[in-house]
CSV table of C-alpha atoms and ligand atoms in Angstrom, one decimal:
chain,number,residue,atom,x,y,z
A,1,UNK,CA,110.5,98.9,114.2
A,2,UNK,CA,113.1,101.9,114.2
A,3,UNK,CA,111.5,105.4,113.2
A,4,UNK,CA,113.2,107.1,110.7
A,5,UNK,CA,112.5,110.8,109.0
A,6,UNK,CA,111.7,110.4,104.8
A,7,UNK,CA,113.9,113.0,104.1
A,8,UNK,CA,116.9,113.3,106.2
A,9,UNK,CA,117.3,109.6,107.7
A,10,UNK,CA,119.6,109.4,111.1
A,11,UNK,CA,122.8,108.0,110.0
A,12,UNK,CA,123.0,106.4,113.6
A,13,UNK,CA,119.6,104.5,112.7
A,14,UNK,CA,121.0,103.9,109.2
A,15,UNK,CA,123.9,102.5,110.6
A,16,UNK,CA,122.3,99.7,112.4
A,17,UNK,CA,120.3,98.8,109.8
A,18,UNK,CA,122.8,98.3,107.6
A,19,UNK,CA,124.9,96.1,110.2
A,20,UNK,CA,122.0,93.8,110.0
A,21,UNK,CA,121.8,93.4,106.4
A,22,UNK,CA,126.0,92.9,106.0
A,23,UNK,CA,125.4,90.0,108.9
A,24,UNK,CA,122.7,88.5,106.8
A,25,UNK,CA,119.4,89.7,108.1
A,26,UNK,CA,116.4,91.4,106.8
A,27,UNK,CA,115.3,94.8,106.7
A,28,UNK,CA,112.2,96.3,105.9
A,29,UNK,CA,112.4,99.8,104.5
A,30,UNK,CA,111.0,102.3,102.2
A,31,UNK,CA,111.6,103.1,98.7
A,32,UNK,CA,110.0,105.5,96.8
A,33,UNK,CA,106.7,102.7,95.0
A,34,UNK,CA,106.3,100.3,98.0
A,35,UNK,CA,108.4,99.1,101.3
A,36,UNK,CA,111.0,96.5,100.2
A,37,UNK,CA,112.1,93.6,102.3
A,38,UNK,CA,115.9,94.3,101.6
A,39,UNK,CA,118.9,91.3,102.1
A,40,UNK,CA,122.7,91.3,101.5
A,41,UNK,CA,121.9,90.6,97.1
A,42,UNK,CA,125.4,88.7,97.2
A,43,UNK,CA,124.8,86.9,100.0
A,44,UNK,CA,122.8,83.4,98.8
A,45,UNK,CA,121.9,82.5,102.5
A,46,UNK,CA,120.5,85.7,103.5
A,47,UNK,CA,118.5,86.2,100.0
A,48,UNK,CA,116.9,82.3,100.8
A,49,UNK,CA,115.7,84.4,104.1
A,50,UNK,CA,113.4,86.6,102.1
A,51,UNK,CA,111.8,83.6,100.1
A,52,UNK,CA,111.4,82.1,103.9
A,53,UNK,CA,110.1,85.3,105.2
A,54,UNK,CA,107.5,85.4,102.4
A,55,UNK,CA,106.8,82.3,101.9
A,56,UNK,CA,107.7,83.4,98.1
A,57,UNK,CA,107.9,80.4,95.8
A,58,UNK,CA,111.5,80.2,95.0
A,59,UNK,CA,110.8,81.0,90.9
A,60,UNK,CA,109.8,84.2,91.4
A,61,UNK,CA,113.0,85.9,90.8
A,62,UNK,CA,114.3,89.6,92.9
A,63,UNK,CA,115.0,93.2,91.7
A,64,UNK,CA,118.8,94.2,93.0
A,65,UNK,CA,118.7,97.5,94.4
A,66,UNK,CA,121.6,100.0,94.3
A,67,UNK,CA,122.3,103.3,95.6
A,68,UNK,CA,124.2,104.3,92.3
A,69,UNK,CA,123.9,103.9,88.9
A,70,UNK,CA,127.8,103.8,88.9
A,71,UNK,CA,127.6,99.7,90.9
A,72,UNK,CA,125.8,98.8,87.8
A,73,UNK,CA,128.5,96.6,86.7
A,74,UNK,CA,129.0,94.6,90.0
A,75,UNK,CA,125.6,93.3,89.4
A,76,UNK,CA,124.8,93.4,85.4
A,77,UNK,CA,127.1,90.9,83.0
A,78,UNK,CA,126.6,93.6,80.0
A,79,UNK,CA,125.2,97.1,80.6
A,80,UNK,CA,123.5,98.4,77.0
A,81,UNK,CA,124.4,101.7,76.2
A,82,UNK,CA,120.2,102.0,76.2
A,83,UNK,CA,120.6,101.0,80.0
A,84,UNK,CA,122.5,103.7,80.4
A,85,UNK,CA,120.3,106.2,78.5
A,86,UNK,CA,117.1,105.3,80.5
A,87,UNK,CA,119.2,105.4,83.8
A,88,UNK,CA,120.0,109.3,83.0
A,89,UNK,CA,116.9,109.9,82.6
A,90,UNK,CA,114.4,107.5,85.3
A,91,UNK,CA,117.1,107.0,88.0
A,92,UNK,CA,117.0,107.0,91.1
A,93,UNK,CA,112.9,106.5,90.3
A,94,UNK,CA,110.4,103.7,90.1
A,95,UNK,CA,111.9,102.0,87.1
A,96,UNK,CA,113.6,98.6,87.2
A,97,UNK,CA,115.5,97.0,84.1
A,98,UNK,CA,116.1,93.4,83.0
A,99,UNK,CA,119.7,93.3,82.1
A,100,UNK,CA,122.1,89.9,81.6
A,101,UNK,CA,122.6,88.7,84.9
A,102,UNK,CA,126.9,89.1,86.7
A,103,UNK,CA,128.6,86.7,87.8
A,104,UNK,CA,128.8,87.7,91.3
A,105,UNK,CA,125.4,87.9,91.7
A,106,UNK,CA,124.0,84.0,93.3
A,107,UNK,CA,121.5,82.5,91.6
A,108,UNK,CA,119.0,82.7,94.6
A,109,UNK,CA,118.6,86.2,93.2
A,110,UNK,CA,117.4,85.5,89.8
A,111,UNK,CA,115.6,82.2,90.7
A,112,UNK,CA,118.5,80.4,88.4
A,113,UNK,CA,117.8,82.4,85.1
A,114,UNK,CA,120.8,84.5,83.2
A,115,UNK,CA,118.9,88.1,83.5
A,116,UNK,CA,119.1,90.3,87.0
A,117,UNK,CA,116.6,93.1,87.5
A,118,UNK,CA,118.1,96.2,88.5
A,119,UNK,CA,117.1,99.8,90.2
A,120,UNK,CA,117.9,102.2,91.7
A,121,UNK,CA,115.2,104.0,94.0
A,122,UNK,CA,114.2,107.6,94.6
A,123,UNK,CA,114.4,107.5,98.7
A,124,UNK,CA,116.6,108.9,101.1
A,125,UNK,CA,116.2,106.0,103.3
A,126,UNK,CA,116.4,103.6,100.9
A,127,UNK,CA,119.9,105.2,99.3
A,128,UNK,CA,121.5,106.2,102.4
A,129,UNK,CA,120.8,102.0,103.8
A,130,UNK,CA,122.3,100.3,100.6
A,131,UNK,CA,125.4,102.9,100.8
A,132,UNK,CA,125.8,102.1,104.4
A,133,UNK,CA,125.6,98.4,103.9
A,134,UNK,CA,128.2,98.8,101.2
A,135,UNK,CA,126.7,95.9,99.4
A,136,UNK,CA,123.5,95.1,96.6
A,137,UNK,CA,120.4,94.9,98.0
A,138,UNK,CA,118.3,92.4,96.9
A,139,UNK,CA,114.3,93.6,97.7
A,140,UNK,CA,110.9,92.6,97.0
A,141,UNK,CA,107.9,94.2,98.2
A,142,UNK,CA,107.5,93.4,102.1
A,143,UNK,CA,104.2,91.8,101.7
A,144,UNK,CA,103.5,88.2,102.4
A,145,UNK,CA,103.1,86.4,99.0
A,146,UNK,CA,100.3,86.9,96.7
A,147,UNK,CA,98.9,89.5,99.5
A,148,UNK,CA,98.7,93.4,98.8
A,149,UNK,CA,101.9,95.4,98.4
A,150,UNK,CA,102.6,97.6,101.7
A,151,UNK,CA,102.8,101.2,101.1
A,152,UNK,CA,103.1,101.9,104.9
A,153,UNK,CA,105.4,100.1,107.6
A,154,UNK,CA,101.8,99.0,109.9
A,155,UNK,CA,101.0,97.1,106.5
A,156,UNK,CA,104.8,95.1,106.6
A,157,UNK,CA,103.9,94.6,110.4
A,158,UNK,CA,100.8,93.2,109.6
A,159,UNK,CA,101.7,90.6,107.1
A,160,UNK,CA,105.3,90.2,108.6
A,161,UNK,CA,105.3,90.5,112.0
A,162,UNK,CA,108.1,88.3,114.0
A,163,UNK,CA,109.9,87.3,110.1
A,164,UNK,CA,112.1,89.9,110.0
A,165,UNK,CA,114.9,91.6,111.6
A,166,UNK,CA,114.2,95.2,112.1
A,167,UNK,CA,111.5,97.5,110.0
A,168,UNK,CA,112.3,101.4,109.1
A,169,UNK,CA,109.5,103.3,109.5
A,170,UNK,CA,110.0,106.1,106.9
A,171,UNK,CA,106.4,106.7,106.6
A,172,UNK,CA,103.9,106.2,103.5
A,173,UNK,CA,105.3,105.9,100.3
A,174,UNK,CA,104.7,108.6,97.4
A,175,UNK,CA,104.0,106.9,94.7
A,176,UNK,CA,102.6,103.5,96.2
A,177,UNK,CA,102.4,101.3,93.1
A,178,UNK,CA,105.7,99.2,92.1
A,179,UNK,CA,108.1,99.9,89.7
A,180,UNK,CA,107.8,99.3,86.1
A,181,UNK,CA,109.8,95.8,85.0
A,182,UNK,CA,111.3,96.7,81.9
A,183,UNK,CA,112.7,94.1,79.9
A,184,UNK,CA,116.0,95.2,77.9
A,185,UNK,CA,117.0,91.4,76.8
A,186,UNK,CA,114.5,91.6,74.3
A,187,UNK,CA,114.5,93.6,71.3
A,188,UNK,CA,112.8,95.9,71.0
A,189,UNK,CA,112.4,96.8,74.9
A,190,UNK,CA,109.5,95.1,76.8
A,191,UNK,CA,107.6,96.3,80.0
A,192,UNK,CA,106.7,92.9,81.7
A,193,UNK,CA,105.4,95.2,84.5
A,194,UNK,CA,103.6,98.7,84.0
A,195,UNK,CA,104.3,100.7,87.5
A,196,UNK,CA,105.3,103.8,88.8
A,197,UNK,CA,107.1,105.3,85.2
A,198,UNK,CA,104.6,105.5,82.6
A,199,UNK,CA,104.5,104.0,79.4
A,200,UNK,CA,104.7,107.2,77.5
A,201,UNK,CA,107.3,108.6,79.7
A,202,UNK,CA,109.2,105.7,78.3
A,203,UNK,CA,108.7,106.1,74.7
A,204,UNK,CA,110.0,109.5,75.0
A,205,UNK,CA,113.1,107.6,74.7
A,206,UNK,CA,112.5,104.1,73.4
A,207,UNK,CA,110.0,105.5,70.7
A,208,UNK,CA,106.6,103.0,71.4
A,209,UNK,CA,106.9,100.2,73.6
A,210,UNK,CA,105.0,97.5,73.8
A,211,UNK,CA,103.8,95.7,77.3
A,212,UNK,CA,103.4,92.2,77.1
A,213,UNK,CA,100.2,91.2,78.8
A,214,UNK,CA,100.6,89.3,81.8
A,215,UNK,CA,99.0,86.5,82.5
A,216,UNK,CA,96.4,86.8,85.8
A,217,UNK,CA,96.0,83.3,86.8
A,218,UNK,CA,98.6,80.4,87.4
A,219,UNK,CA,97.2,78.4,84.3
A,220,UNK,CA,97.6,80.8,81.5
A,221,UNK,CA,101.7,81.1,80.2
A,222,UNK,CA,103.5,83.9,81.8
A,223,UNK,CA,106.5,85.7,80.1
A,224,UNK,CA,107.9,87.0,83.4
A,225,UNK,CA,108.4,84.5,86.2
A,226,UNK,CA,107.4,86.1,88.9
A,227,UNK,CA,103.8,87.3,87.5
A,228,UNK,CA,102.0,84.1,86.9
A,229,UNK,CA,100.1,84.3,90.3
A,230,UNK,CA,97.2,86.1,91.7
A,231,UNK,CA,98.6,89.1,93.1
A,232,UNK,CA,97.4,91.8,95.1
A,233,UNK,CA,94.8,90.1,96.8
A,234,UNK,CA,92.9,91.2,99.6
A,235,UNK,CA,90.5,88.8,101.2
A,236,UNK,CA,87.4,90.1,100.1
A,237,UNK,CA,86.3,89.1,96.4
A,238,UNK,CA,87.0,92.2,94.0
A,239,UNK,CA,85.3,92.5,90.5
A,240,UNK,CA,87.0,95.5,88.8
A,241,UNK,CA,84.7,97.2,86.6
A,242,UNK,CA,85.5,99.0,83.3
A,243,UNK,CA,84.4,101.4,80.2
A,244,UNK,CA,83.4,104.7,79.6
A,245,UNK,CA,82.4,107.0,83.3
A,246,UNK,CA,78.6,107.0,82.0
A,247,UNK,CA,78.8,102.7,81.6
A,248,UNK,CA,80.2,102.0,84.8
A,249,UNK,CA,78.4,104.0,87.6
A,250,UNK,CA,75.2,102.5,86.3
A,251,UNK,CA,76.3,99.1,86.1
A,252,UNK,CA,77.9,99.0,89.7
A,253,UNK,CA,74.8,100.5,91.4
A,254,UNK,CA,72.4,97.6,89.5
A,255,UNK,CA,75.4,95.2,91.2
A,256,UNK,CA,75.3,97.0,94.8
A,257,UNK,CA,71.6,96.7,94.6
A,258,UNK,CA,71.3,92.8,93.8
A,259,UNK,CA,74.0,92.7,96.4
A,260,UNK,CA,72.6,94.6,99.5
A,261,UNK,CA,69.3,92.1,98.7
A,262,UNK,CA,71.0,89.3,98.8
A,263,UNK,CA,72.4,90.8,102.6
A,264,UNK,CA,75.9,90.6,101.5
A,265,UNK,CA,78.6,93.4,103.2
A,266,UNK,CA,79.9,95.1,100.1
A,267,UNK,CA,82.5,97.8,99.8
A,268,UNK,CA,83.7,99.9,97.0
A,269,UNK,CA,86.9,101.7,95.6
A,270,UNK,CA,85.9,104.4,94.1
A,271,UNK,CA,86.9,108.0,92.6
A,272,UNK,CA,86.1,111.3,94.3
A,273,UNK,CA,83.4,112.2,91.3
A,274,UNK,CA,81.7,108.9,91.8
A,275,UNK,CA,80.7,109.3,95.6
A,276,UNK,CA,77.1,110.7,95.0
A,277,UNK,CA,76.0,107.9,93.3
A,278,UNK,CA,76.0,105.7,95.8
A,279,UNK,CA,75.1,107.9,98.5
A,280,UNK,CA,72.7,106.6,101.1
A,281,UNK,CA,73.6,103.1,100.2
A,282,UNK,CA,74.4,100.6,103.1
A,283,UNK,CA,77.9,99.6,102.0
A,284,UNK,CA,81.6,100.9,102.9
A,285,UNK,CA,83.4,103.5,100.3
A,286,UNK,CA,87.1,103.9,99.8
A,287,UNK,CA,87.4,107.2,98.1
A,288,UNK,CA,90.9,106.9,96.2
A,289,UNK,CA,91.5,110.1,94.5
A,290,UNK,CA,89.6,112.3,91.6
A,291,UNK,CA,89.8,110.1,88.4
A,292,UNK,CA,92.6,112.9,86.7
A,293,UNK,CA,94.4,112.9,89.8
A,294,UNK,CA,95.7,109.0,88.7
A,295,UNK,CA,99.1,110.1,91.2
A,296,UNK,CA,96.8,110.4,94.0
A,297,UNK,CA,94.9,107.4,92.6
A,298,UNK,CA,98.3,105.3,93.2
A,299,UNK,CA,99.3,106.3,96.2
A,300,UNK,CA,96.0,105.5,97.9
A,301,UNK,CA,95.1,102.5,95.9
A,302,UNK,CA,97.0,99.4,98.2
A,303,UNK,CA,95.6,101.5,101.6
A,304,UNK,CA,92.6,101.4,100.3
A,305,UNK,CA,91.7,97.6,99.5
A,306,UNK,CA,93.8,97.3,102.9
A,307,UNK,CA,91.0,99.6,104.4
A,308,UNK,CA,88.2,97.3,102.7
A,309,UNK,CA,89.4,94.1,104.0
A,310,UNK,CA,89.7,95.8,107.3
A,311,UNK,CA,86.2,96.7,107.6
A,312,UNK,CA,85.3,93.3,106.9
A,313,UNK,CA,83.5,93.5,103.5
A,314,UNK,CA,82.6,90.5,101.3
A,315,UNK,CA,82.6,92.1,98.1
A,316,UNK,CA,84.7,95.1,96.5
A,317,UNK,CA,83.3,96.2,93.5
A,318,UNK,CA,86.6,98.9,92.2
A,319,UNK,CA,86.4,101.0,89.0
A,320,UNK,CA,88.5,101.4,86.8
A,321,UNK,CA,90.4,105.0,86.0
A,322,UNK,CA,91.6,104.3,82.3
A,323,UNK,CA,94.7,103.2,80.9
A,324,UNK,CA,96.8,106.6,80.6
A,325,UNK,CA,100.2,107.4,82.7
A,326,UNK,CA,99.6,105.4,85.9
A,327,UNK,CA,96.1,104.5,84.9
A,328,UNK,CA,97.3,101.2,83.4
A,329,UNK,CA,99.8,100.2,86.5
A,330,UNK,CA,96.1,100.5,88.6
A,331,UNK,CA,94.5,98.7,86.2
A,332,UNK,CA,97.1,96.0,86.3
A,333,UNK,CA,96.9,95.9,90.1
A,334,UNK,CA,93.3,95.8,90.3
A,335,UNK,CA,92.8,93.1,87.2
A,336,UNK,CA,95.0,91.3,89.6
A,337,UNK,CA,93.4,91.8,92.6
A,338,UNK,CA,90.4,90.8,90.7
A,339,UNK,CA,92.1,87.2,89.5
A,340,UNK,CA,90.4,88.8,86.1
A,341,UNK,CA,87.2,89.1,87.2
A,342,UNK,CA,86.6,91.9,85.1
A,343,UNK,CA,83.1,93.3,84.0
A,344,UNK,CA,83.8,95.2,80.8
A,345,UNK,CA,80.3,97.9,80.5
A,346,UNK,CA,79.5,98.8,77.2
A,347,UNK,CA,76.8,101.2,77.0
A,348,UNK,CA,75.1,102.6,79.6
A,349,UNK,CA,72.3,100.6,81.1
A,350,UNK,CA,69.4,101.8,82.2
B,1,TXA,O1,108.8,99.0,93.2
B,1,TXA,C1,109.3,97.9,93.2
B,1,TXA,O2,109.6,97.3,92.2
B,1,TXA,C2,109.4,97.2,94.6
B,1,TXA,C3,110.3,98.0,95.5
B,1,TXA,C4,110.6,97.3,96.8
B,1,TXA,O3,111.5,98.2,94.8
B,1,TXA,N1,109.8,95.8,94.4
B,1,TXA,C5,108.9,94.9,93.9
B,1,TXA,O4,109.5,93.6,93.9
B,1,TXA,O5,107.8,95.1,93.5
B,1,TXA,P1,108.6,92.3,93.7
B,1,TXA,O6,109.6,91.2,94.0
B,1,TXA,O7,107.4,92.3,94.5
B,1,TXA,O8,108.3,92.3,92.1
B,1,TXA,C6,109.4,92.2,91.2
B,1,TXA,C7,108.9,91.8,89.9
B,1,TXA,C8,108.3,90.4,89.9
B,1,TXA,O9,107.2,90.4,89.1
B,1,TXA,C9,109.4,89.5,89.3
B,1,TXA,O10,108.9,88.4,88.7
B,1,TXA,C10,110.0,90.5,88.3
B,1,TXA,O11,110.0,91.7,89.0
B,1,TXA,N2,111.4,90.1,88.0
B,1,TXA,C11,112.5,90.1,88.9
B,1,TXA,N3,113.6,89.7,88.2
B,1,TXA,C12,113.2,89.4,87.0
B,1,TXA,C13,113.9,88.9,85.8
B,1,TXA,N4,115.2,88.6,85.9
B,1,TXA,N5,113.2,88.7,84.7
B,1,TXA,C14,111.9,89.0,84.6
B,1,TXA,N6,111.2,89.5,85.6
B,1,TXA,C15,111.8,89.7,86.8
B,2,MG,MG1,105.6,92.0,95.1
């Protein structure tokens, strides 16, 4: 675990990161969403290592990260001239694009298929390590399969501990949910993903885009590989409750009571506004931002259901904050969480 400062990282440090990932290892380090577990992206060995590491089913395909937008062609068979308009105006930012795959880029990367997802972050660390390496570098989030994304370097520890090489502790990230997958082999333009650029900051550009919903559990078809699992999970068992503010406080106090008699240990993600009514209650809050502060929202939201499952809860009840700017990425992560146990409130009860 190497310390390393957010904004102006230690070349020295950087340096000996990047030795590690041109000799094949792994690094942990930060990017602007979440921390990526970073290999060598032309190096077919060292990119099975982060499927080891994981234990990520080898399907589930990675997002290439570069330092410039300029490399696109060493990794992308056929760059758009849309690819280029969105990387103007979302690079380096939490946006990654699906783009025909290059030839130089092993299949390990793109679990066999002929597209490559592509970005390039907004982090110091993360720029000045894939310029040192010299090379692509193929990342997904640092989290053990299926588990929460980690937004600090304790939560890669935690879930990674003694699988990888070296960690860069850059502190927590800024905007703490994943980037947005969007798919440019389709026409027109797809986000398989919501994340950390919105959709309307997107059809500034691309006019409305759609988002293809993705499947929550294993059985139901998925259109992007790598989402047809249960993700996000803590341990505890989340049920994510939507519809209008006046519905859903109601609704998850009736559940909290029926819960607390039953004896069970239940905790709750919650906005700011929400606290007071469920004060004096016997269960554990995790306050994750005022419902129009959805920035705040994100950042906190992984530390948060970390924070539950630490305290040892049975049961998260989370609410949802709407489906505007980053409202639908947490919405996505939470319906997740939830493996779709999701209570939809329709008029307030009484
Ligand atoms: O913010 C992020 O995107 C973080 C940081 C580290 O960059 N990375 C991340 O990677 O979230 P990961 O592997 O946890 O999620 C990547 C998602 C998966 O859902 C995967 O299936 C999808 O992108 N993906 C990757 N390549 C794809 C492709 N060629 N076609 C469709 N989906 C793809
Ligand atoms: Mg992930």
């Amino acid at each position: 675990m190497l310390d390393v400062d957010p904004v102006a990282p230690d070349p020295a440090v950087i340096r000996r990161a990047a030795a590690v990932l041109r000799s094949g290892g792994l690094v942990a380090f930060p990017t602007e969403t979440v921390y990526g577990l970073g290999a060598n992206a032309l190096d077919a060995g060292a990119v099975r290592g982060i499927f080891a590491a994981k234990a990520r089913p080898a399907y589930d395909p990675l997002i290439v990260h570069l330092a410039d937008v300029a490399r696109l062609p060493d990794v992308a068979g056929a760059i758009p001239p849309l690819a280029c308009e969105l990387a103007e105006a979302f690079w380096p930012g939490p946006l990654t694009l699906i783009l025909p795959r290059g030839p130089r880029v092993p299949a390990e990367v793109t679990a066999g298929g002929d597209t490559v997802a592509v970005r390039v972050p907004a982090h110091p660390v993360a720029l000045a390590l894939i310029r040192a390496a010299g090379v692509p570098v193929a990342a997904p989030s640092a989290n053990r399969f299926g588990h929460i994304s980690p937004t600090r370097a304790a939560h890669v520890l935690a879930d990674l501990d003694g699988c990888i090489d070296v960690i860069l502790d850059g502190g927590a990230t800024r905007v703490g949910v994943e980037s947005t997958v969007l798919s440019l082999i389709t026409s027109p333009p797809a986000i398989l993903r919501p994340g950390g650029v919105s959709r309307e900051a997107l059809a500034r550009i691309l006019g409305d885009v759609c988002v293809v919903d993705r499947p929550v559990l294993s059985t139901e078809a998925a259109p992007s590989p790598g989402t047809l699992m249960q993700h996000y999970a803590p341990r505890a068992e989340v049920t994510l409750y939507r519809g209008p503010d006046e519905a859903i406080l109601p609704a998850m106090r009736e559940a909290v009571s029926h819960l607390l008699a039953q004896g069970t240990h239940v905790g709750l993600l919650l906005a700011e506004e929400d606290v007071a009514a469920f004060a004096g209650l016997a269960v554990v809050l995790e306050v994750a931002g005022r419902r129009a502060a959805l920035e705040d929202v994100a950042r906190q939201l992984f530390t948060s259901l970390r924070a539950l499952d630490r305290a040892g809860v049975a049961v998260i009840l989370a609410r949802d904050f709407g489906a505007a700017g980053l409202g639908l990425a947490i919405r996505d992560r939470l319906t997740r969480a939830a493996g779709g146990r999701v209570i939809n409130v329709t008029a307030p009860s009484r």
